[in-house]
Amino acid sequence: MKPVSFRYFAPHTVDEAVHLLATYGEEGKILAGGQSLVPAMNFRLARPANLIDINRIDALDYVRADRDELRIGALARHARFEAPIAGGALGALLPRVARHIGHLPIRSRGTFCGSIAHADPASEWCLLAATLDAELVVASRRGQCSVRPDEFFVAALTTTLEPDELLTEIRLPLLNDTWRTGFAEFSRRAGDFALAMCAAFLRFEDGRIVEARIGVGGAADRPSRITAAEAVLTGTGGRPDICRQAGNIAAEAIDPLEDIHASAAYRRDLVRAMVGRALDQALTQ
Amino acid sequence: MSDKQDVTFTVNGDERTIHVEPRRTLADALREDCGLTGTHLGCEHGVCGACTVLVNDQPVRSCLMFAVQAGGARVRTVEGLASGNKLHPLQQAFWDHHGLQCGFCTPGFLMLAVSILERQSDITEPELREALSSNLCRCTGYQNILKSVLAAAAEMRK
Amino acid sequence: MRWVGRPLPRYEDPVLLQGRGRYTADLAHGARILRFVRSPVARGRIRAVNAPPETAIITAAVLGDVKPISPRLDRPDYVPVAQPILAYERVTYAGEPIAAVIADTAAEAEDLAEQVTVEIDVETPVVTLDQALAAGAPLVHDMAAQNTLIDVHFETPDVAAAFAAAHQVVEFTFTSGRQAAVPLEPRGAVAAFDAATGRVTLSASTQMPHLLRTGIADALGIPESELRVVAPEVGGGFGQKMALIPEFVVAVWAARRCARTVAWVEDRLENLTASFHARDQRLDLRGAFDADGRLLAIEADVLCNVGAYSNFPATCGVEPLMALADMPGPYRVPEYRARARGIASNTCPMAPYRGVSRPVITAAMERLMDCAAARLGLDALEIRRRNLVTAFPHTSVTGIVHDPGSYREAMEAAARVVDVAQFRARQHSARADGRWLGLGMSVFAERTGPGTPAFAARRMVITPGFERVELVMDPSGFLEARIGSSPHGQGLRTTLAQLIADEIGIAPTEVRVVSGDTDRSPYGWGTFASRSLVIAGGACKLAATKLRERLQAVAGQILEAAASDIEIGDGRAFVRGTDLGVELRHLARAAYHQSHRFEAIAETGLSAVATYDPYGTFSNACHVAIVGVDIATGQVEIERFVAVEDAGQLINPMIVEGQVHGGVAQGIANALYEKVVYDADGNILTGSLADYLVPTMAEIPTIEIHHLATLTGASVTGAKGVGEGGTIGAPAAILNAVSDALAPLGVGIFEMPITPQRILQLLRQAGCNAQ
């Protein structure tokens, strides 16, 4: 299983990279971690004529906390998040999520931003981005702009990224300690793509949930917040029956994927269970 | 057909310059252009881990990297583990504890284990089990692989 | 010094550990690369095969009178079908090879293959058993009515009466999902043409070098002497490499035609889609029990979806025949009626996969026992006590003779190890907490080391079974053992050396085992059917005994003593009770260079040949699994797995345990994870290792192994085969455990793999709402 031939470019700056993208358009493809792209190329399902390897752009290799945001550059690898990289509730959550991403060697190469740009429904970072309404920074020869996940994620493996655009940075809100978090995912084997997952963020004041963000991924063609589930939790202390209700709402709210690994009905069951687990984690933190 | 390029990197300490198409994976470059056939191809889509090597001390699925990406890198393969006639503690442990049967997945597991133990020499058994779940083996049922790596870790901590 | 029974680290290992093992793909450097153009559809009529401009491609027309693969059974209930080397009129499964191209590199060969276009009038395929058996279904092969390639029957006279007299009849349908063996090394071959001799040396990832040589020579119409087949390091086989395949025939043909070295290395997509599959079966099972839970009769109707062709040499009959013959297993079954059929479909052909049909029939029979126990209010152990064979030799209702074993003892031992009573208490309190734990067991006997008698009974035209070993001591006193078996991970070079070393009185390091080379090893049958240690081991022991006698004769002459007074130990022959002796290296030198002194060995020199062809011997085991089922997700976690096994004399216990670990892992995979899935058009949906779920270390628990040892005369070394036991018993234990966990919720499992999704579906059907 060898890929078709391609021309290979290894730019050293973002400017060079977007210039190449502008030149090659649909015939060009960014190579970052390669853990999703190269298998597709080996199967000859992906056949880019021009591969633009951004791994030499040192300026993109950063993760930095900037006031109340965590700014993640395009070359930050999954492995970087296995150890705590920031304080607060988000900083504590990231390593718990990172260890679910594939396996060690995949995390050595694969990138956070690459995962977002690839938009696999089972991507953990896509789920976090959608749940936290991350800011996605996109560069092209036309300049730089920001886009939000609910606009960015269109369908499975489909985003609004134009052929000449490069996702250069993601900004996640750094959450303070009034937030409690939970993350749960279900897959058949260790490291497999999630069939369903939930990221739960609950902000407490005086023992009551004043803000909730409940995101579900892996089960539909893109991750989404379940606002009806959030509404039912807000204002409560998170009793078990309320949590169960949130799980049921989430299970019904999604438009589930159907494939050989899970039927639509089963995905709903898994969403119900994962929401329950994520909430349980957040509430017992 | 794309033009071949020169790529220079070190393999097990030796500098090598190869002349390859961009589409040549690191796995194939090691096997064909460097003559190091110890790194095996089990799936070519990044699941089985038989092709695992170390690139700048990181475990990498060499079937998912192109050789042209490895310019200037330090690559380590199974052939570089032993020192002359002296086996690496991991190799010795796999031998002592029957950690291999057909041997096809073994180089990948050895390199994976090297990187795991280099990161965390005091790794616990559950953590090790999770980390080693990166690679597939069809013969051993994994039990003796885990036993071998634990034994090697203890030996390497001395 | 005794070597047999010691957990000696393997001699095979240092080379493999240093990455110096030479597997087939490692031998392809500099070869021209062969790649196949495969059918994109499951069924249709080929209109045209178009080569890219100015490119020669290999098609059936180009191959000319190369013969198809036609495995035969000498029985009227078998319909022989011929598999063309390259398809020419019709395609009968997606992935079937239609043409082949040759290029300088694998990547270029793939580029070239993409440019070959095939025009096919697509027809609706038959994919499933039901589709293949439906009235008026399209035929996969015109000569096989109702798509039935083999239809075997068996009946004892009083089955009907036994069912009529039964206190309880338990019946169900059991389904096994299609499996793929997935050796880590896909198939491949390098055909090297030797210009000087005109011969081709085929290095092939195979379990059966001699049979390959015969089969390829037949296909090409050449004498076998023109072909040498070598199995280099082989990265796992599990039965998938126990067959002659068209790709090997084309490789040798191409090497001869081009007078070049030609290599074919399969990729994983080809291996998952177009290599052999197995265990796509459905069986209807009925058991008649008396009021005490004793089996009066069983009735079975077995359907095996064997795909588009019959594999050579085992044939597509191997699964149905084994299912029919071995169904009674370790139990006394007085009356038995069975029908077993191999049904053709437009899917990838079947070949034996570790355990063959026994994982399925064992699972079905063990579910039968548990269901009957529940129905009769008996403990699962007790019903087995009342039915397990305890008197040996035992001739089964199908005429198979079981040599002594420990079927009941293994079960009792396993029950003690696991402490069933303590588990039941824990299970009970867990239920109160809404946690569902279960315990399941399986008891089984594994027929191993079958010689020609066993295969002749199936009426195979090619009757494998014997092994011949040639032992030669060279003038330096070093021994070479040439065997016809062909190991691919079993450590045979170590275990046979241990056997020979003990028999003669030398160290195993003084023995080299040569296998897998048709130029150097005697004609043999390869490694499969848990046979190598039993049969090749037996032959080694017999040959070593003869050689030792010859060494004693020579030593006797040198030392001026009677041969019967000579002992050999630590590489030295000496007169018993004295210091008088001679090093074997000196003895050997003398035997070769002073041969005139040694009349006794004039005919043979320091060599011996022995052939062993046993009936076979049964090993046995009991597996116990403890699982927890999460009814919110259907996830099954294996908390504990125990195997009590009896393989007689263990030559190398470490290697035996490794075989059990690996077999159980594949059995767990069969029970919970792996399934080949086809869509309605006959295309595979599980064409990657992300979709065909081979378990990782995270899914396979530690397997606790305990040993019993029943020594019988059925195996001259006392060793029983053990290669397949793990796969045979583990699925049944897992399925019984999951059923035990979910029994209070009204769910029993009669299929494998049993997936989390299916568990939730069954729970819902039983009216259970986890929420």
PDB file of N, CA and C in Angstrom, chain C residues 234-310:
ATOM      1  N   VAL C 234       8.918 -17.166   9.090  1.00  0.00           N
ATOM      2  CA  VAL C 234       7.520 -16.949   8.741  1.00  0.00           C
ATOM      3  C   VAL C 234       6.852 -16.255   9.926  1.00  0.00           C
ATOM      4  N   GLY C 235       6.242 -15.120   9.640  1.00  0.00           N
ATOM      5  CA  GLY C 235       5.670 -14.309  10.715  1.00  0.00           C
ATOM      6  C   GLY C 235       4.244 -14.695  11.063  1.00  0.00           C
ATOM      7  N   GLY C 236       4.068 -15.924  11.538  1.00  0.00           N
ATOM      8  CA  GLY C 236       2.731 -16.389  11.905  1.00  0.00           C
ATOM      9  C   GLY C 236       2.005 -16.983  10.709  1.00  0.00           C
ATOM     10  N   GLY C 237       1.171 -17.969  10.974  1.00  0.00           N
ATOM     11  CA  GLY C 237       0.417 -18.606   9.901  1.00  0.00           C
ATOM     12  C   GLY C 237      -1.007 -18.873  10.324  1.00  0.00           C
ATOM     13  N   PHE C 238      -1.153 -19.649  11.410  1.00  0.00           N
ATOM     14  CA  PHE C 238      -2.469 -19.958  11.975  1.00  0.00           C
ATOM     15  C   PHE C 238      -3.379 -20.674  10.993  1.00  0.00           C
ATOM     16  N   GLY C 239      -2.820 -21.273   9.987  1.00  0.00           N
ATOM     17  CA  GLY C 239      -3.635 -21.981   9.005  1.00  0.00           C
ATOM     18  C   GLY C 239      -3.817 -21.197   7.716  1.00  0.00           C
ATOM     19  N   GLN C 240      -3.708 -19.873   7.803  1.00  0.00           N
ATOM     20  CA  GLN C 240      -3.930 -19.088   6.590  1.00  0.00           C
ATOM     21  C   GLN C 240      -2.843 -19.328   5.553  1.00  0.00           C
ATOM     22  N   LYS C 241      -1.693 -19.793   6.015  1.00  0.00           N
ATOM     23  CA  LYS C 241      -0.591 -20.050   5.094  1.00  0.00           C
ATOM     24  C   LYS C 241      -0.438 -21.545   4.834  1.00  0.00           C
ATOM     25  N   MET C 242      -1.511 -22.276   5.037  1.00  0.00           N
ATOM     26  CA  MET C 242      -1.532 -23.724   4.839  1.00  0.00           C
ATOM     27  C   MET C 242      -2.193 -24.050   3.506  1.00  0.00           C
ATOM     28  N   ALA C 243      -1.998 -23.234   2.519  1.00  0.00           N
ATOM     29  CA  ALA C 243      -2.703 -23.479   1.260  1.00  0.00           C
ATOM     30  C   ALA C 243      -1.867 -23.053   0.072  1.00  0.00           C
ATOM     31  N   LEU C 244      -2.144 -23.703  -1.053  1.00  0.00           N
ATOM     32  CA  LEU C 244      -1.551 -23.294  -2.325  1.00  0.00           C
ATOM     33  C   LEU C 244      -2.386 -22.135  -2.852  1.00  0.00           C
ATOM     34  N   ILE C 245      -1.756 -21.061  -3.218  1.00  0.00           N
ATOM     35  CA  ILE C 245      -2.511 -19.913  -3.706  1.00  0.00           C
ATOM     36  C   ILE C 245      -2.072 -19.530  -5.108  1.00  0.00           C
ATOM     37  N   PRO C 246      -3.001 -18.969  -5.902  1.00  0.00           N
ATOM     38  CA  PRO C 246      -2.669 -18.596  -7.282  1.00  0.00           C
ATOM     39  C   PRO C 246      -1.468 -17.664  -7.356  1.00  0.00           C
ATOM     40  N   GLU C 247      -1.359 -16.790  -6.371  1.00  0.00           N
ATOM     41  CA  GLU C 247      -0.274 -15.807  -6.403  1.00  0.00           C
ATOM     42  C   GLU C 247       1.093 -16.475  -6.430  1.00  0.00           C
ATOM     43  N   PHE C 248       1.245 -17.601  -5.709  1.00  0.00           N
ATOM     44  CA  PHE C 248       2.536 -18.293  -5.716  1.00  0.00           C
ATOM     45  C   PHE C 248       2.797 -18.915  -7.093  1.00  0.00           C
ATOM     46  N   VAL C 249       1.746 -19.438  -7.696  1.00  0.00           N
ATOM     47  CA  VAL C 249       1.904 -20.056  -9.021  1.00  0.00           C
ATOM     48  C   VAL C 249       2.360 -19.004 -10.030  1.00  0.00           C
ATOM     49  N   VAL C 250       1.725 -17.842  -9.987  1.00  0.00           N
ATOM     50  CA  VAL C 250       2.089 -16.770 -10.917  1.00  0.00           C
ATOM     51  C   VAL C 250       3.519 -16.304 -10.665  1.00  0.00           C
ATOM     52  N   ALA C 251       3.917 -16.230  -9.417  1.00  0.00           N
ATOM     53  CA  ALA C 251       5.276 -15.777  -9.098  1.00  0.00           C
ATOM     54  C   ALA C 251       6.314 -16.715  -9.714  1.00  0.00           C
ATOM     55  N   VAL C 252       6.094 -18.010  -9.565  1.00  0.00           N
ATOM     56  CA  VAL C 252       7.066 -18.956 -10.121  1.00  0.00           C
ATOM     57  C   VAL C 252       7.012 -18.913 -11.651  1.00  0.00           C
ATOM     58  N   TRP C 253       5.817 -18.873 -12.178  1.00  0.00           N
ATOM     59  CA  TRP C 253       5.653 -18.777 -13.636  1.00  0.00           C
ATOM     60  C   TRP C 253       6.404 -17.570 -14.175  1.00  0.00           C
ATOM     61  N   ALA C 254       6.232 -16.428 -13.509  1.00  0.00           N
ATOM     62  CA  ALA C 254       6.844 -15.183 -13.969  1.00  0.00           C
ATOM     63  C   ALA C 254       8.370 -15.250 -13.866  1.00  0.00           C
ATOM     64  N   ALA C 255       8.849 -15.863 -12.801  1.00  0.00           N
ATOM     65  CA  ALA C 255      10.300 -15.967 -12.633  1.00  0.00           C
ATOM     66  C   ALA C 255      10.900 -16.799 -13.771  1.00  0.00           C
ATOM     67  N   ARG C 256      10.208 -17.871 -14.118  1.00  0.00           N
ATOM     68  CA  ARG C 256      10.707 -18.728 -15.198  1.00  0.00           C
ATOM     69  C   ARG C 256      10.608 -18.008 -16.538  1.00  0.00           C
ATOM     70  N   ARG C 257       9.471 -17.335 -16.736  1.00  0.00           N
ATOM     71  CA  ARG C 257       9.252 -16.651 -18.008  1.00  0.00           C
ATOM     72  C   ARG C 257      10.228 -15.507 -18.199  1.00  0.00           C
ATOM     73  N   CYS C 258      10.455 -14.719 -17.152  1.00  0.00           N
ATOM     74  CA  CYS C 258      11.333 -13.554 -17.271  1.00  0.00           C
ATOM     75  C   CYS C 258      12.790 -13.894 -16.988  1.00  0.00           C
ATOM     76  N   ALA C 259      13.041 -15.097 -16.525  1.00  0.00           N
ATOM     77  CA  ALA C 259      14.386 -15.497 -16.091  1.00  0.00           C
ATOM     78  C   ALA C 259      14.951 -14.486 -15.098  1.00  0.00           C
ATOM     79  N   ARG C 260      14.100 -14.036 -14.207  1.00  0.00           N
ATOM     80  CA  ARG C 260      14.481 -13.031 -13.218  1.00  0.00           C
ATOM     81  C   ARG C 260      13.922 -13.450 -11.866  1.00  0.00           C
ATOM     82  N   THR C 261      14.365 -12.750 -10.829  1.00  0.00           N
ATOM     83  CA  THR C 261      13.754 -12.942  -9.517  1.00  0.00           C
ATOM     84  C   THR C 261      12.537 -12.036  -9.421  1.00  0.00           C
ATOM     85  N   VAL C 262      11.429 -12.635  -9.073  1.00  0.00           N
ATOM     86  CA  VAL C 262      10.156 -11.918  -8.993  1.00  0.00           C
ATOM     87  C   VAL C 262       9.609 -12.074  -7.576  1.00  0.00           C
ATOM     88  N   ALA C 263       9.157 -10.969  -6.994  1.00  0.00           N
ATOM     89  CA  ALA C 263       8.654 -11.022  -5.618  1.00  0.00           C
ATOM     90  C   ALA C 263       7.219 -10.534  -5.575  1.00  0.00           C
ATOM     91  N   TRP C 264       6.421 -11.219  -4.780  1.00  0.00           N
ATOM     92  CA  TRP C 264       5.061 -10.763  -4.485  1.00  0.00           C
ATOM     93  C   TRP C 264       4.944 -10.641  -2.973  1.00  0.00           C
ATOM     94  N   VAL C 265       4.647  -9.444  -2.496  1.00  0.00           N
ATOM     95  CA  VAL C 265       4.436  -9.242  -1.067  1.00  0.00           C
ATOM     96  C   VAL C 265       3.045  -8.647  -0.897  1.00  0.00           C
ATOM     97  N   GLU C 266       2.225  -9.368  -0.211  1.00  0.00           N
ATOM     98  CA  GLU C 266       0.835  -8.960  -0.002  1.00  0.00           C
ATOM     99  C   GLU C 266       0.788  -7.759   0.934  1.00  0.00           C
ATOM    100  N   ASP C 267      -0.131  -6.825   0.677  1.00  0.00           N
ATOM    101  CA  ASP C 267      -0.317  -5.777   1.680  1.00  0.00           C
ATOM    102  C   ASP C 267      -1.487  -6.155   2.590  1.00  0.00           C
ATOM    103  N   ARG C 268      -1.694  -5.402   3.630  1.00  0.00           N
ATOM    104  CA  ARG C 268      -2.671  -5.789   4.640  1.00  0.00           C
ATOM    105  C   ARG C 268      -4.090  -5.747   4.087  1.00  0.00           C
ATOM    106  N   LEU C 269      -4.344  -4.827   3.144  1.00  0.00           N
ATOM    107  CA  LEU C 269      -5.680  -4.770   2.545  1.00  0.00           C
ATOM    108  C   LEU C 269      -5.962  -6.078   1.807  1.00  0.00           C
ATOM    109  N   GLU C 270      -4.984  -6.542   1.032  1.00  0.00           N
ATOM    110  CA  GLU C 270      -5.146  -7.822   0.349  1.00  0.00           C
ATOM    111  C   GLU C 270      -5.310  -8.946   1.365  1.00  0.00           C
ATOM    112  N   ASN C 271      -4.524  -8.886   2.434  1.00  0.00           N
ATOM    113  CA  ASN C 271      -4.585  -9.956   3.419  1.00  0.00           C
ATOM    114  C   ASN C 271      -5.946 -10.035   4.106  1.00  0.00           C
ATOM    115  N   LEU C 272      -6.547  -8.885   4.342  1.00  0.00           N
ATOM    116  CA  LEU C 272      -7.842  -8.903   5.021  1.00  0.00           C
ATOM    117  C   LEU C 272      -8.983  -9.249   4.077  1.00  0.00           C
ATOM    118  N   THR C 273      -8.826  -8.916   2.799  1.00  0.00           N
ATOM    119  CA  THR C 273      -9.948  -9.083   1.880  1.00  0.00           C
ATOM    120  C   THR C 273      -9.823 -10.301   0.988  1.00  0.00           C
ATOM    121  N   ALA C 274      -8.623 -10.627   0.572  1.00  0.00           N
ATOM    122  CA  ALA C 274      -8.459 -11.671  -0.439  1.00  0.00           C
ATOM    123  C   ALA C 274      -7.612 -12.832   0.028  1.00  0.00           C
ATOM    124  N   SER C 275      -7.196 -12.843   1.286  1.00  0.00           N
ATOM    125  CA  SER C 275      -6.557 -14.034   1.816  1.00  0.00           C
ATOM    126  C   SER C 275      -7.676 -14.888   2.387  1.00  0.00           C
ATOM    127  N   PHE C 276      -7.360 -15.970   3.030  1.00  0.00           N
ATOM    128  CA  PHE C 276      -8.424 -16.874   3.431  1.00  0.00           C
ATOM    129  C   PHE C 276      -9.163 -16.409   4.677  1.00  0.00           C
ATOM    130  N   HIS C 277     -10.439 -16.729   4.720  1.00  0.00           N
ATOM    131  CA  HIS C 277     -11.270 -16.488   5.892  1.00  0.00           C
ATOM    132  C   HIS C 277     -11.666 -17.816   6.514  1.00  0.00           C
ATOM    133  N   ALA C 278     -12.382 -17.752   7.624  1.00  0.00           N
ATOM    134  CA  ALA C 278     -12.745 -19.000   8.309  1.00  0.00           C
ATOM    135  C   ALA C 278     -13.937 -18.804   9.225  1.00  0.00           C
ATOM    136  N   ARG C 279     -14.524 -19.909   9.643  1.00  0.00           N
ATOM    137  CA  ARG C 279     -15.513 -19.975  10.725  1.00  0.00           C
ATOM    138  C   ARG C 279     -16.787 -19.160  10.499  1.00  0.00           C
ATOM    139  N   ASP C 280     -17.200 -19.027   9.245  1.00  0.00           N
ATOM    140  CA  ASP C 280     -18.469 -18.349   8.956  1.00  0.00           C
ATOM    141  C   ASP C 280     -19.521 -19.453   9.014  1.00  0.00           C
ATOM    142  N   GLN C 281     -20.078 -19.709  10.173  1.00  0.00           N
ATOM    143  CA  GLN C 281     -20.877 -20.913  10.370  1.00  0.00           C
ATOM    144  C   GLN C 281     -22.150 -20.635  11.141  1.00  0.00           C
ATOM    145  N   ARG C 282     -23.111 -21.508  10.871  1.00  0.00           N
ATOM    146  CA  ARG C 282     -24.328 -21.477  11.669  1.00  0.00           C
ATOM    147  C   ARG C 282     -24.661 -22.919  12.002  1.00  0.00           C
ATOM    148  N   LEU C 283     -24.975 -23.168  13.248  1.00  0.00           N
ATOM    149  CA  LEU C 283     -25.296 -24.537  13.574  1.00  0.00           C
ATOM    150  C   LEU C 283     -26.537 -24.625  14.438  1.00  0.00           C
ATOM    151  N   ASP C 284     -27.442 -25.506  14.028  1.00  0.00           N
ATOM    152  CA  ASP C 284     -28.642 -25.803  14.810  1.00  0.00           C
ATOM    153  C   ASP C 284     -28.331 -27.026  15.645  1.00  0.00           C
ATOM    154  N   LEU C 285     -28.440 -26.875  16.937  1.00  0.00           N
ATOM    155  CA  LEU C 285     -28.046 -27.955  17.844  1.00  0.00           C
ATOM    156  C   LEU C 285     -29.204 -28.341  18.741  1.00  0.00           C
ATOM    157  N   ARG C 286     -29.417 -29.630  18.867  1.00  0.00           N
ATOM    158  CA  ARG C 286     -30.430 -30.140  19.801  1.00  0.00           C
ATOM    159  C   ARG C 286     -29.781 -31.172  20.689  1.00  0.00           C
ATOM    160  N   GLY C 287     -30.067 -31.127  21.974  1.00  0.00           N
ATOM    161  CA  GLY C 287     -29.546 -32.125  22.890  1.00  0.00           C
ATOM    162  C   GLY C 287     -30.677 -32.749  23.671  1.00  0.00           C
ATOM    163  N   ALA C 288     -30.691 -34.078  23.707  1.00  0.00           N
ATOM    164  CA  ALA C 288     -31.706 -34.805  24.480  1.00  0.00           C
ATOM    165  C   ALA C 288     -31.077 -35.235  25.796  1.00  0.00           C
ATOM    166  N   PHE C 289     -31.697 -34.852  26.907  1.00  0.00           N
ATOM    167  CA  PHE C 289     -31.149 -35.165  28.235  1.00  0.00           C
ATOM    168  C   PHE C 289     -32.168 -35.966  29.033  1.00  0.00           C
ATOM    169  N   ASP C 290     -31.672 -36.871  29.853  1.00  0.00           N
ATOM    170  CA  ASP C 290     -32.584 -37.565  30.759  1.00  0.00           C
ATOM    171  C   ASP C 290     -32.757 -36.723  32.029  1.00  0.00           C
ATOM    172  N   ALA C 291     -33.553 -37.213  32.937  1.00  0.00           N
ATOM    173  CA  ALA C 291     -33.893 -36.419  34.129  1.00  0.00           C
ATOM    174  C   ALA C 291     -32.684 -36.132  35.004  1.00  0.00           C
ATOM    175  N   ASP C 292     -31.645 -36.950  34.867  1.00  0.00           N
ATOM    176  CA  ASP C 292     -30.425 -36.720  35.641  1.00  0.00           C
ATOM    177  C   ASP C 292     -29.410 -35.874  34.891  1.00  0.00           C
ATOM    178  N   GLY C 293     -29.808 -35.356  33.753  1.00  0.00           N
ATOM    179  CA  GLY C 293     -28.889 -34.509  33.011  1.00  0.00           C
ATOM    180  C   GLY C 293     -27.907 -35.259  32.149  1.00  0.00           C
ATOM    181  N   ARG C 294     -28.153 -36.526  31.928  1.00  0.00           N
ATOM    182  CA  ARG C 294     -27.258 -37.269  31.052  1.00  0.00           C
ATOM    183  C   ARG C 294     -27.690 -37.110  29.603  1.00  0.00           C
ATOM    184  N   LEU C 295     -26.707 -36.898  28.751  1.00  0.00           N
ATOM    185  CA  LEU C 295     -26.971 -36.744  27.321  1.00  0.00           C
ATOM    186  C   LEU C 295     -27.397 -38.081  26.735  1.00  0.00           C
ATOM    187  N   LEU C 296     -28.529 -38.058  26.065  1.00  0.00           N
ATOM    188  CA  LEU C 296     -28.984 -39.273  25.391  1.00  0.00           C
ATOM    189  C   LEU C 296     -28.635 -39.217  23.905  1.00  0.00           C
ATOM    190  N   ALA C 297     -28.704 -38.009  23.378  1.00  0.00           N
ATOM    191  CA  ALA C 297     -28.439 -37.861  21.945  1.00  0.00           C
ATOM    192  C   ALA C 297     -28.192 -36.405  21.625  1.00  0.00           C
ATOM    193  N   ILE C 298     -27.466 -36.173  20.567  1.00  0.00           N
ATOM    194  CA  ILE C 298     -27.430 -34.816  20.015  1.00  0.00           C
ATOM    195  C   ILE C 298     -27.694 -34.869  18.515  1.00  0.00           C
ATOM    196  N   GLU C 299     -28.243 -33.778  18.057  1.00  0.00           N
ATOM    197  CA  GLU C 299     -28.527 -33.630  16.637  1.00  0.00           C
ATOM    198  C   GLU C 299     -28.011 -32.269  16.211  1.00  0.00           C
ATOM    199  N   ALA C 300     -27.307 -32.256  15.107  1.00  0.00           N
ATOM    200  CA  ALA C 300     -26.711 -31.000  14.673  1.00  0.00           C
ATOM    201  C   ALA C 300     -26.859 -30.829  13.177  1.00  0.00           C
ATOM    202  N   ASP C 301     -27.153 -29.604  12.787  1.00  0.00           N
ATOM    203  CA  ASP C 301     -27.173 -29.242  11.378  1.00  0.00           C
ATOM    204  C   ASP C 301     -26.213 -28.069  11.232  1.00  0.00           C
ATOM    205  N   VAL C 302     -25.118 -28.314  10.543  1.00  0.00           N
ATOM    206  CA  VAL C 302     -24.047 -27.315  10.471  1.00  0.00           C
ATOM    207  C   VAL C 302     -23.960 -26.756   9.061  1.00  0.00           C
ATOM    208  N   LEU C 303     -23.952 -25.450   8.973  1.00  0.00           N
ATOM    209  CA  LEU C 303     -23.757 -24.793   7.679  1.00  0.00           C
ATOM    210  C   LEU C 303     -22.491 -23.949   7.743  1.00  0.00           C
ATOM    211  N   CYS C 304     -21.591 -24.177   6.802  1.00  0.00           N
ATOM    212  CA  CYS C 304     -20.348 -23.401   6.744  1.00  0.00           C
ATOM    213  C   CYS C 304     -20.332 -22.628   5.440  1.00  0.00           C
ATOM    214  N   ASN C 305     -20.203 -21.305   5.541  1.00  0.00           N
ATOM    215  CA  ASN C 305     -20.062 -20.476   4.353  1.00  0.00           C
ATOM    216  C   ASN C 305     -18.591 -20.511   3.954  1.00  0.00           C
ATOM    217  N   VAL C 306     -18.283 -21.306   2.940  1.00  0.00           N
ATOM    218  CA  VAL C 306     -16.876 -21.555   2.624  1.00  0.00           C
ATOM    219  C   VAL C 306     -16.334 -20.659   1.509  1.00  0.00           C
ATOM    220  N   GLY C 307     -17.135 -19.710   1.061  1.00  0.00           N
ATOM    221  CA  GLY C 307     -16.632 -18.768   0.067  1.00  0.00           C
ATOM    222  C   GLY C 307     -16.636 -19.365  -1.330  1.00  0.00           C
ATOM    223  N   ALA C 308     -15.840 -18.755  -2.200  1.00  0.00           N
ATOM    224  CA  ALA C 308     -15.963 -19.023  -3.623  1.00  0.00           C
ATOM    225  C   ALA C 308     -15.239 -20.276  -4.099  1.00  0.00           C
ATOM    226  N   TYR C 309     -14.243 -20.735  -3.371  1.00  0.00           N
ATOM    227  CA  TYR C 309     -13.484 -21.883  -3.849  1.00  0.00           C
ATOM    228  C   TYR C 309     -13.106 -22.794  -2.692  1.00  0.00           C
ATOM    229  N   SER C 310     -12.471 -23.904  -3.079  1.00  0.00           N
ATOM    230  CA  SER C 310     -12.055 -24.907  -2.107  1.00  0.00           C
ATOM    231  C   SER C 310     -10.539 -24.818  -1.973  1.00  0.00           C
TER     232      SER C 310
END
